[in-house]
Short mmCIF file of C-alpha atoms in Angstrom, two decimals:
data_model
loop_
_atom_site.label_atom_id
_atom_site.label_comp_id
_atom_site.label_asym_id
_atom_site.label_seq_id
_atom_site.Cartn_x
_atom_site.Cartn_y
_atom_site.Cartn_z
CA UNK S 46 -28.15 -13.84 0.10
CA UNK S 47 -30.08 -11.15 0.21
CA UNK S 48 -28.66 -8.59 -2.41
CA UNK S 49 -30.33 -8.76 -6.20
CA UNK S 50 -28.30 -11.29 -8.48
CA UNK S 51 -28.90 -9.26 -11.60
CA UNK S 52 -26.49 -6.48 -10.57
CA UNK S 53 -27.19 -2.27 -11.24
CA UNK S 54 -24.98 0.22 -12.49
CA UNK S 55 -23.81 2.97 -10.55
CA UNK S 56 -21.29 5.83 -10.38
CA UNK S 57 -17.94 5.31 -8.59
CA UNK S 58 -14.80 7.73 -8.79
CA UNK S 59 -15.61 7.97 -12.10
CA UNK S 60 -16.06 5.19 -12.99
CA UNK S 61 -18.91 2.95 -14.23
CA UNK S 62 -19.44 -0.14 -11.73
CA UNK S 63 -22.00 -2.97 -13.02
CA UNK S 64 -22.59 -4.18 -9.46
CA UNK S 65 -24.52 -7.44 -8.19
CA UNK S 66 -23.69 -6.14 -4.48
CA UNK S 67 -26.39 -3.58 -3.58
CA UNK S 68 -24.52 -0.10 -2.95
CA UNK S 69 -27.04 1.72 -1.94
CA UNK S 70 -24.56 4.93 -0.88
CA UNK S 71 -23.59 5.29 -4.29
CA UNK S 72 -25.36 6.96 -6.99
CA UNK S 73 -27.04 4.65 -9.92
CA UNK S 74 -26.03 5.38 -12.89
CA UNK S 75 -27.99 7.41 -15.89
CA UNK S 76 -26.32 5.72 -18.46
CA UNK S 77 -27.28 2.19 -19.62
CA UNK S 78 -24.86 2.42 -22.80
CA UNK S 79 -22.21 3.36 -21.28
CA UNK S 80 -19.38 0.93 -21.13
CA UNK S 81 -18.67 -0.94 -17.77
CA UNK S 82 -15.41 -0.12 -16.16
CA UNK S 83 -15.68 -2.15 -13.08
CA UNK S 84 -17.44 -5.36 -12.59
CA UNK S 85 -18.64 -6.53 -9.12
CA UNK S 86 -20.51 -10.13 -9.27
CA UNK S 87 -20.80 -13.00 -6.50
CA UNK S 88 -18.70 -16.08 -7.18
CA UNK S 89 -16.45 -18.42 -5.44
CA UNK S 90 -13.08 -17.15 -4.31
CA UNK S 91 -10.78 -19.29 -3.15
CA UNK S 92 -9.07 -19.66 0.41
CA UNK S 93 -5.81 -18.18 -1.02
CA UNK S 94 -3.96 -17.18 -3.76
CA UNK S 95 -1.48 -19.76 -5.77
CA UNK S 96 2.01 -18.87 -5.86
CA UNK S 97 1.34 -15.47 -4.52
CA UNK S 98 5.05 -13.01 -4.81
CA UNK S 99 3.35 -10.86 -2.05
CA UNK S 100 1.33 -12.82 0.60
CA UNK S 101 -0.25 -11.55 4.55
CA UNK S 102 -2.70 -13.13 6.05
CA UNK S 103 -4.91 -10.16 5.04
CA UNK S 104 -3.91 -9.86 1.09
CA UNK S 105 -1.55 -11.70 -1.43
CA UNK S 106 -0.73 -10.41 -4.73
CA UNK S 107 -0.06 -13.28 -7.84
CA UNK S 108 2.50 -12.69 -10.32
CA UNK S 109 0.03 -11.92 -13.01
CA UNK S 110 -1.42 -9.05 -10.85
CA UNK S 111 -4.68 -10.44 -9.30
CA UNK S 112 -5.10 -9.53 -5.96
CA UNK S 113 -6.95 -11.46 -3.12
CA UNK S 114 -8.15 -9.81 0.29
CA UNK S 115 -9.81 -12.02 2.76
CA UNK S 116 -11.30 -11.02 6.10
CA UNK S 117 -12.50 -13.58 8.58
CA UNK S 118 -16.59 -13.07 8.96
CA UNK S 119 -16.64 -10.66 6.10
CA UNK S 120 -15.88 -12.39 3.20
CA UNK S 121 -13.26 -13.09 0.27
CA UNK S 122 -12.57 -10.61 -2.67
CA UNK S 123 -10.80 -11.63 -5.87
CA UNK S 124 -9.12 -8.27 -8.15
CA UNK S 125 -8.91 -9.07 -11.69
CA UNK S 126 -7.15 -6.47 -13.83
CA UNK S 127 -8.75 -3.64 -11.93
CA UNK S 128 -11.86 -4.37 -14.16
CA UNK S 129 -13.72 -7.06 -12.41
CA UNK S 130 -14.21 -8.23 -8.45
CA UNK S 131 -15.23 -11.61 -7.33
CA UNK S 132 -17.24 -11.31 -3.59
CA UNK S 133 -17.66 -14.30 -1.78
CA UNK S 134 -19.30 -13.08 1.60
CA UNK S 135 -18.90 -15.01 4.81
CA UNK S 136 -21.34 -17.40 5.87
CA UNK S 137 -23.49 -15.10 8.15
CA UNK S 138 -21.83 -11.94 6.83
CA UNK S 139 -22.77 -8.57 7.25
CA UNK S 140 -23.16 -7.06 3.69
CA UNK S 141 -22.96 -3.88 5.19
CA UNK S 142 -19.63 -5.12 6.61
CA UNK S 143 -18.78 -6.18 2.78
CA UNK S 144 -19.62 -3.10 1.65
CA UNK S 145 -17.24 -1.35 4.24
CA UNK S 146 -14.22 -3.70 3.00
CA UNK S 147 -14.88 -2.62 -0.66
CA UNK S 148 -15.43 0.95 -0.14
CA UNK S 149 -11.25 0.46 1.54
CA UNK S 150 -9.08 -2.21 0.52
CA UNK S 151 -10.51 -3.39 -2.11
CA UNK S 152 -11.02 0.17 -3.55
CA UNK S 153 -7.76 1.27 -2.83
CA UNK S 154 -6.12 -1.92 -4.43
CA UNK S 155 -8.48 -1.19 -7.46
CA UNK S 156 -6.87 1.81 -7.73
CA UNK S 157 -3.28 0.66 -7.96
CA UNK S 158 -4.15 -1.78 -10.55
CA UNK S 159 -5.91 0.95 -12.38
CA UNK S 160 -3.13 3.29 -12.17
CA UNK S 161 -4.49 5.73 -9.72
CA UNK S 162 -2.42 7.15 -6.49
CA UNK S 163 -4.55 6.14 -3.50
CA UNK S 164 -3.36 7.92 -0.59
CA UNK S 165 -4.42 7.26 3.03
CA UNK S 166 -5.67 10.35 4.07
CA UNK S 167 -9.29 12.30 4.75
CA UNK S 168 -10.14 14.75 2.44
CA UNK S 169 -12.28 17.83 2.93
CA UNK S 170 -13.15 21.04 0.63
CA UNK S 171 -13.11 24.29 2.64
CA UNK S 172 -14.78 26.75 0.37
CA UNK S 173 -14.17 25.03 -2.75
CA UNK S 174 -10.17 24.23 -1.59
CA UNK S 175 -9.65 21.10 -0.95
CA UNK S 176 -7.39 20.12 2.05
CA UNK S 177 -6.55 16.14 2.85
CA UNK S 178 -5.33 15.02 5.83
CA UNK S 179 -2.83 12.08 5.92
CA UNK S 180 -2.04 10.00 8.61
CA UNK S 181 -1.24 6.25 9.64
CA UNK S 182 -4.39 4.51 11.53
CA UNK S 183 -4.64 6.61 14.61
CA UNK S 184 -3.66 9.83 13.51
CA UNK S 185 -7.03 11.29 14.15
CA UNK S 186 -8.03 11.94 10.20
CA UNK S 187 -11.21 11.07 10.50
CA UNK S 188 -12.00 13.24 13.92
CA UNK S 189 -10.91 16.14 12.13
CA UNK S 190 -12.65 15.46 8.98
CA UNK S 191 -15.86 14.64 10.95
CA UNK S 192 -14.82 17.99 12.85
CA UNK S 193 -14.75 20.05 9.85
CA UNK S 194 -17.65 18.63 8.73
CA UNK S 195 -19.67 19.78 11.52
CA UNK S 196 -18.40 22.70 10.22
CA UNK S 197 -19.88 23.20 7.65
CA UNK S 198 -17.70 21.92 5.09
CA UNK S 199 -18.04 19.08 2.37
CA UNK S 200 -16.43 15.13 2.75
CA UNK S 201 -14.36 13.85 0.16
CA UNK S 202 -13.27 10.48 1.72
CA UNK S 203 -12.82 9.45 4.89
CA UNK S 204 -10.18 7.15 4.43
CA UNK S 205 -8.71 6.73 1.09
CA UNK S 206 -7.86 9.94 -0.92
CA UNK S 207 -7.79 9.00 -4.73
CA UNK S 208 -5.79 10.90 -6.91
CA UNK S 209 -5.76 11.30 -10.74
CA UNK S 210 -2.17 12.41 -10.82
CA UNK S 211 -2.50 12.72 -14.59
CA UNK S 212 -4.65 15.58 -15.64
CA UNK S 213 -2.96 17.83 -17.29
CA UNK S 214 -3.90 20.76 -15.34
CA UNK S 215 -2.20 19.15 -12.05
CA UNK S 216 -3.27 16.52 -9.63
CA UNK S 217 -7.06 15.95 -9.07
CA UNK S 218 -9.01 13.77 -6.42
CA UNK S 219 -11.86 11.81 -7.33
CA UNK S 220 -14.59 11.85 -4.64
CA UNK S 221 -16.64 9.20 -3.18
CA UNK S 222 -17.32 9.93 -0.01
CA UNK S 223 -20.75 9.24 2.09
CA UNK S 224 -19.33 8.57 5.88
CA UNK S 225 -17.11 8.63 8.08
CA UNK S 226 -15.64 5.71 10.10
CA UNK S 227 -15.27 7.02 13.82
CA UNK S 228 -13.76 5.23 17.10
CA UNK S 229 -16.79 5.06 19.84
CA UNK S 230 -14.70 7.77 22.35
CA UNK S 231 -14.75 10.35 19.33
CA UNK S 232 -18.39 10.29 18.57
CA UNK S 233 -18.96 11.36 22.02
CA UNK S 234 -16.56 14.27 22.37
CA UNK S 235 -18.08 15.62 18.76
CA UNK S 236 -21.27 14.91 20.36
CA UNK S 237 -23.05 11.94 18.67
CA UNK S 238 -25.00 9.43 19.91
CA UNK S 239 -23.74 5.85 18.87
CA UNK S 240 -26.85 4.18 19.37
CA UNK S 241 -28.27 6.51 16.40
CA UNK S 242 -25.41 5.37 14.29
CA UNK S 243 -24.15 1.75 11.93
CA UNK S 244 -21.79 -0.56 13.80
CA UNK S 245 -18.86 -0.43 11.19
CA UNK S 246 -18.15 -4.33 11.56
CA UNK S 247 -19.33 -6.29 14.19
CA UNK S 248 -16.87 -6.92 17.46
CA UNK S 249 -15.24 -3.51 16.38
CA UNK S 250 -16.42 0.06 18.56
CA UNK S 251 -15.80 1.71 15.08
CA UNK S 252 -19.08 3.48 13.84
CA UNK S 253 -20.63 5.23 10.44
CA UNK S 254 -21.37 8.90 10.78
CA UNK S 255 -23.13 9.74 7.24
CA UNK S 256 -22.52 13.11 5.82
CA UNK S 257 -24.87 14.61 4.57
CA UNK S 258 -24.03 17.03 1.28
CA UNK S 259 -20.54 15.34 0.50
CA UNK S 260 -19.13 16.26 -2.44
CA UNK S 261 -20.67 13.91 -5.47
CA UNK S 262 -19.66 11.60 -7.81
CA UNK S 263 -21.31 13.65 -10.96
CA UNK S 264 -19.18 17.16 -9.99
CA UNK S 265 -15.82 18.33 -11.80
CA UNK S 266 -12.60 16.33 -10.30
CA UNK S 267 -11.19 18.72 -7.64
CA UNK S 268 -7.43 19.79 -7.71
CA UNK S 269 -5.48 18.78 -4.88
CA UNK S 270 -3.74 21.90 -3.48
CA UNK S 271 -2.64 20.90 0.22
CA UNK S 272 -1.74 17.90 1.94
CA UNK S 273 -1.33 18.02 5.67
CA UNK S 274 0.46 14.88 7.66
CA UNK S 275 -0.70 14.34 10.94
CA UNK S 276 1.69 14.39 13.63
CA UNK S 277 1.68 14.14 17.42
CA UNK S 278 3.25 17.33 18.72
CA UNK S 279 5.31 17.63 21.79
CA UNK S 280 2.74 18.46 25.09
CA UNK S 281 4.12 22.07 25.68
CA UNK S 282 4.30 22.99 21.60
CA UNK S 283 1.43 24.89 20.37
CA UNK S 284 -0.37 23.11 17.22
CA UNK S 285 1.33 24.22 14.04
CA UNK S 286 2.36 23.43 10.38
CA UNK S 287 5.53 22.75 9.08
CA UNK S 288 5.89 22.98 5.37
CA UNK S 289 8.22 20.63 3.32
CA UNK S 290 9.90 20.64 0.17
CA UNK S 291 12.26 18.70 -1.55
CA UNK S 292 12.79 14.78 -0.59
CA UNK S 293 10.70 15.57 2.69
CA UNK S 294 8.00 16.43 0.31
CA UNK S 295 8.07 13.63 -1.75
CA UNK S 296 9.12 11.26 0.90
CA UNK S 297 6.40 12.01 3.72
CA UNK S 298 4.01 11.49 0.61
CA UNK S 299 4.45 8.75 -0.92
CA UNK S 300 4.97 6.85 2.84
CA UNK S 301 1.34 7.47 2.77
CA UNK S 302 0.27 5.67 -0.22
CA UNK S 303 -2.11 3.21 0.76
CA UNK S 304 -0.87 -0.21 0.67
CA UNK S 305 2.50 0.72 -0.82
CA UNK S 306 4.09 -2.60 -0.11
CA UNK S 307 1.32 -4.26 -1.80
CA UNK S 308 1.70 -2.32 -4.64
CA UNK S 309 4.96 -2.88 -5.06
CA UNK S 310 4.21 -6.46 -5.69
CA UNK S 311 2.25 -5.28 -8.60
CA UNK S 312 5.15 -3.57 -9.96
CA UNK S 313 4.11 -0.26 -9.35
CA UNK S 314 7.56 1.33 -8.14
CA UNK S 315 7.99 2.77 -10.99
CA UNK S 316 4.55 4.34 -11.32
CA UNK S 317 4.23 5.70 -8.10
CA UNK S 318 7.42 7.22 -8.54
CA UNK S 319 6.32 9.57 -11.14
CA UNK S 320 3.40 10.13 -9.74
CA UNK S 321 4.37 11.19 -6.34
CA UNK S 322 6.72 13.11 -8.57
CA UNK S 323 4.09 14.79 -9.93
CA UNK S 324 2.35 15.52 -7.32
CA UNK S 325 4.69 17.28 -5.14
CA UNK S 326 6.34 18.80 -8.34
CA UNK S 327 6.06 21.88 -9.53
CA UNK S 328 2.69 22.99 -10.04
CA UNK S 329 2.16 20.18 -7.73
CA UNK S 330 0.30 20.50 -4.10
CA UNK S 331 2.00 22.03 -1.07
CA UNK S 332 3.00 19.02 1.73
CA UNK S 333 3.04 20.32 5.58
CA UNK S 334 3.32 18.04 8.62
CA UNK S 335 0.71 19.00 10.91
CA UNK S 336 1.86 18.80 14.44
CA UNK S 337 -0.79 18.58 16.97
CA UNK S 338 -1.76 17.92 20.58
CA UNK S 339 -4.49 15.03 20.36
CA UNK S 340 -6.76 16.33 22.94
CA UNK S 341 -10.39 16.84 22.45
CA UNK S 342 -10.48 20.34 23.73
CA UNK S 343 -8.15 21.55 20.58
CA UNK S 344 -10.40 20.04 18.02
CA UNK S 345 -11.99 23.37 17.43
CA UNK S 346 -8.53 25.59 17.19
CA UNK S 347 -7.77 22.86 14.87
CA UNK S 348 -10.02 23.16 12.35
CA UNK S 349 -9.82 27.01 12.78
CA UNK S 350 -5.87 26.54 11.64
CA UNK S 351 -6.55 24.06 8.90
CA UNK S 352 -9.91 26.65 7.24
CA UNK S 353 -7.22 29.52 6.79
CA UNK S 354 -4.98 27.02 5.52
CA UNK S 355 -7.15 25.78 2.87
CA UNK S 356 -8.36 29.34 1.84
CA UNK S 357 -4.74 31.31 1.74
CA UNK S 358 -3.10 30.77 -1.72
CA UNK S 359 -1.92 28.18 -2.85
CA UNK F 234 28.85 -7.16 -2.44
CA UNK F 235 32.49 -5.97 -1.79
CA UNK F 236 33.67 -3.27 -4.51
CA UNK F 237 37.23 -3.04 -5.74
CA UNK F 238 39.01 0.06 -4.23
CA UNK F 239 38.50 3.13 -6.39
CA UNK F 240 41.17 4.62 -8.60
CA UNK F 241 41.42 6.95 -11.13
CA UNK F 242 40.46 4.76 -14.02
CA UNK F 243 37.45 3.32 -12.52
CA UNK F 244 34.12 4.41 -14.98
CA UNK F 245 31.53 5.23 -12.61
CA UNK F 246 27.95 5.11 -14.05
CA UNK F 247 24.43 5.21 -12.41
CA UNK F 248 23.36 1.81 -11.81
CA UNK F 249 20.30 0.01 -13.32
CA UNK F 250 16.73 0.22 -12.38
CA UNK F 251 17.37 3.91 -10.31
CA UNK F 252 14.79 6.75 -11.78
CA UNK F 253 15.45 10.06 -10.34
CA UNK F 254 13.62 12.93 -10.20
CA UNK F 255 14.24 16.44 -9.08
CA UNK F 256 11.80 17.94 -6.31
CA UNK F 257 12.71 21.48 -5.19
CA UNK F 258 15.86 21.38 -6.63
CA UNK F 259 16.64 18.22 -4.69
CA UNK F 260 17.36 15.17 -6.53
CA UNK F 261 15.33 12.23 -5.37
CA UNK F 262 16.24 8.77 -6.44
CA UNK F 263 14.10 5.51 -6.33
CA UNK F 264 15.52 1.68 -6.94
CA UNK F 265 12.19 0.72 -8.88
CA UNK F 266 13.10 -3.26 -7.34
CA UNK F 267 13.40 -2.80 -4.10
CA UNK F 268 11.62 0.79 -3.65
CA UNK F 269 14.27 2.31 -1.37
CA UNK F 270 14.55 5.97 -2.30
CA UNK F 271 17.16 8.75 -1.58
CA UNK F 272 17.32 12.56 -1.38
CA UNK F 273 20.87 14.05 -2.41
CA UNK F 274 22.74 16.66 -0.99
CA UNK F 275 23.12 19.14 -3.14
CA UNK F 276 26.98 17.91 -4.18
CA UNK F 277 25.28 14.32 -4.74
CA UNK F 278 23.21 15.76 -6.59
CA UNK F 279 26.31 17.83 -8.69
CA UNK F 280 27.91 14.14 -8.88
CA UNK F 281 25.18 12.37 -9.90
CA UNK F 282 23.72 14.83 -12.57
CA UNK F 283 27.63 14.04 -14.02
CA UNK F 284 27.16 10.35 -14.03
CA UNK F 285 24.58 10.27 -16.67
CA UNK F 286 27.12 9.31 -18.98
CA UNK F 287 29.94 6.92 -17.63
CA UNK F 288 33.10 8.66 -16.23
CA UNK F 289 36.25 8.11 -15.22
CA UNK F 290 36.52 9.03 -11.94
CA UNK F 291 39.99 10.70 -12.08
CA UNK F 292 37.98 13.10 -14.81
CA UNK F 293 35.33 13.62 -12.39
CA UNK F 294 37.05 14.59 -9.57
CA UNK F 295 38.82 17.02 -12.16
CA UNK F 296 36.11 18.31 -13.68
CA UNK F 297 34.80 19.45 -9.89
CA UNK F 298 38.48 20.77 -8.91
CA UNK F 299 38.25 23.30 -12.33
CA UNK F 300 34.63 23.94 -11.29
CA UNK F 301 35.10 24.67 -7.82
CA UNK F 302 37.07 27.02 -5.29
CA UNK F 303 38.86 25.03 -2.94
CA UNK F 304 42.40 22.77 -2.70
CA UNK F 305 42.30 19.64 -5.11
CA UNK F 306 42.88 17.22 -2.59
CA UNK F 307 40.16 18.17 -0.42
CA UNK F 308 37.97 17.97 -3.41
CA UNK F 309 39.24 14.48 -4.61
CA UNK F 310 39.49 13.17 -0.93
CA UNK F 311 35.42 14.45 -0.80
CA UNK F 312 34.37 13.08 -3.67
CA UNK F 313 36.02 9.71 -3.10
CA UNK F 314 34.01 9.65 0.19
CA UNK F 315 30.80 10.25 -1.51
CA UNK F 316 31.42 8.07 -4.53
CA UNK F 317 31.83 5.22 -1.77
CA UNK F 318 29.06 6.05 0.06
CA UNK F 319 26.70 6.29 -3.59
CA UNK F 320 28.51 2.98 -4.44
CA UNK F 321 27.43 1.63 -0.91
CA UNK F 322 24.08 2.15 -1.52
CA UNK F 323 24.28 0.82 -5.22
CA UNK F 324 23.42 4.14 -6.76
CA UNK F 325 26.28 4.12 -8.76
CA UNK F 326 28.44 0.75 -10.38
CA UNK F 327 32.57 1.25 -10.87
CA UNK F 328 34.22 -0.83 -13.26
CA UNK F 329 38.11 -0.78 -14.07
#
């Protein structure tokens, strides 16, 4: 093992993590009094959970609410209470592989048990607006996020959009964003060079583009104003938004919670409910389904589209 | 699970474990269980909004005949259908 066994504190969607898993893409903490929201330790984890009421071969959830997520050459995570993780790394492992796995799953089902909305979408600000982009695997979020970044604008996530939905003021996102994940034929069309760039896991052509100037840990939560679902449009349609309200809103939304089946084993029904409620209530952010040809050669028309979306008003 | 036919003196009531919320003046409805969720038209939504406290449905489809402009029995004969339909979908629970 090659990461220190005393652990270091560090900042992570606002919350304090006591870590004994290097992360060196987050920031350390300045705090040392502060008290410890999230504990990350090494420990033994074991092959599955016991009488699990929600069980893959990826994750089960127990009764009591402890989550397990297991990954064949990565390693074995244990969720307890959304306050503490248990890592037991593969024999050979990766830790930057690790590292991927906790910065997704494993943060997203943190956030569920914390009572955060995790949605699975890229996020992006466009001159202080912030704009995600939601989408199943494949949707080409994190093309168009990596696009936009090119362009000049600042990362949120990647991945996994986390959303306060309870500030008063309306929904906020909580960055934590430092790359993104890209498929091997992508990096070339935006022009990368792979060989420059992190294997994401080993035996997968996924790679890690860092960013540089994403938007940190330590700045004010950001409201969410727009949320655009990636669609493929029809060949002869040009690109264009379609804006929803009513049960489309809420519907197309909370279909793209992250794990929503899983969390539903925790009993959060109820919870995401209200909060997808909240979010596309009034007051709330605007939904639009975003249907687009998935061509290279429209990338740039793309982002054009989705920059005067995020500046017009709200 | 098969319902009894419905007649005038069944109660109707919203069933347990629905929360509903309105989005865009839409009502959207989610079985915290099972986490199958609805949108209503806006007469489910009319219908539903009048279930919050159990009714008879012979007063309900009254109720909508004084409120609205068209023959009774088209009224009745359209609510019945939706009432089955909620009932279907264990929105709503009818007892005699």
């Amino acid at each position: 093992m090659t990461s220190s066994r005393s652990g270091r504190n560090y900042l992570l969607c606002g919350w304090h993590v006591r870590s004994e898993l290097e992360l060196p893409d987050l920031p350390l903490s300045s705090e040392p009094d502060r008290p410890v929201d999230i504990e990350i330790v090494f420990g033994t984890v074991a092959e599955t959970l016991d009488d699990p009421v929600h069980a893959t071969p990826f994750m089960q959830v127990a009764q009591d609410g402890t989550i397990q997520i297991g990954l064949a050459g990565v390693g074995r995570y244990r969720l307890e209470n959304g306050r503490r993780v248990v890592l037991a790394p593969a024999e050979g492992a990766d830790l930057a592989a690790t590292r991927v796995f906790l910065f997704g799953s494993v943060l997203g089902m943190l956030c569920h048990q914390r009572g955060l909305l995790p949605l699975h979408a890229a996020a992006v600000t466009i001159e202080g607006r912030v704009v995600a982009l939601a989408g199943t695997s494949g949707a080409g979020k994190s093309t168009l996020c990596a696009r936009l970044v090119q362009r000049g604008h600042r990362l949120i996530t990647d991945d996994l959009c986390i959303i306060d939905p309870h500030e008063p003021s309306g929904p906020v996102l909580r960055p934590f964003g430092f790359s993104v994940k890209l498929r091997r034929d992508s990096l070339e069309q935006l022009g990368l060079d792979p060989q420059q760039l992190i294997l994401n896991r080993r035996g997968q052509s996924k790679y890690l583009l860092p960013v540089s100037r994403p938007v940190a840990e330590t700045e004010a939560p950001i409201r969410l104003e727009k949320v655009l679902i990636l669609r493929t449009g029809l060949p002869h349609e040009a690109d264009h938004v379609e804006w929803m309200s009513g049960f489309d809103r809420f519907a197309y939304l909370i279909e793209h919670v992250y794990r929503r089946r899983a969390a539903a084993a925790l009993g959060r029904n109820a919870a995401l409910f209200r909060d997808a409620a909240r979010i596309t209530g009034s007051g709330g952010a605007r939904l639009g389904v975003f249907r687009r040809r998935k061509q290279f050669d429209h990338l740039d028309a793309q982002a054009t589209l989705i920059e005067g979306i995020a500046t017009a008003a709200p | 699970m098969i319902s009894k036919p419905l007649s005038n003196d069944t109660v109707l009531s919203v069933a347990p474990d629905w929360l509903s919320t309105m989005v865009d003046a839409e009502l959207v409805l989610m079985n915290v269980r099972s986490g199958v969720y609805y949108g209503l038209n806006p007469m489910g939504t009319e219908i539903m909004s009048r279930l919050a406290v159990p009714i008879r449905f012979g007063d309900l489809a009254a109720a909508l005949v004084r409120e609205y402009d068209a023959p009774e029995e088209v009224i009745t004969a359209e609510t019945r259908q939706l009432i089955e339909q909620l009932r279907e979908h264990g929105l709503i629970e009818g007892r005699d």
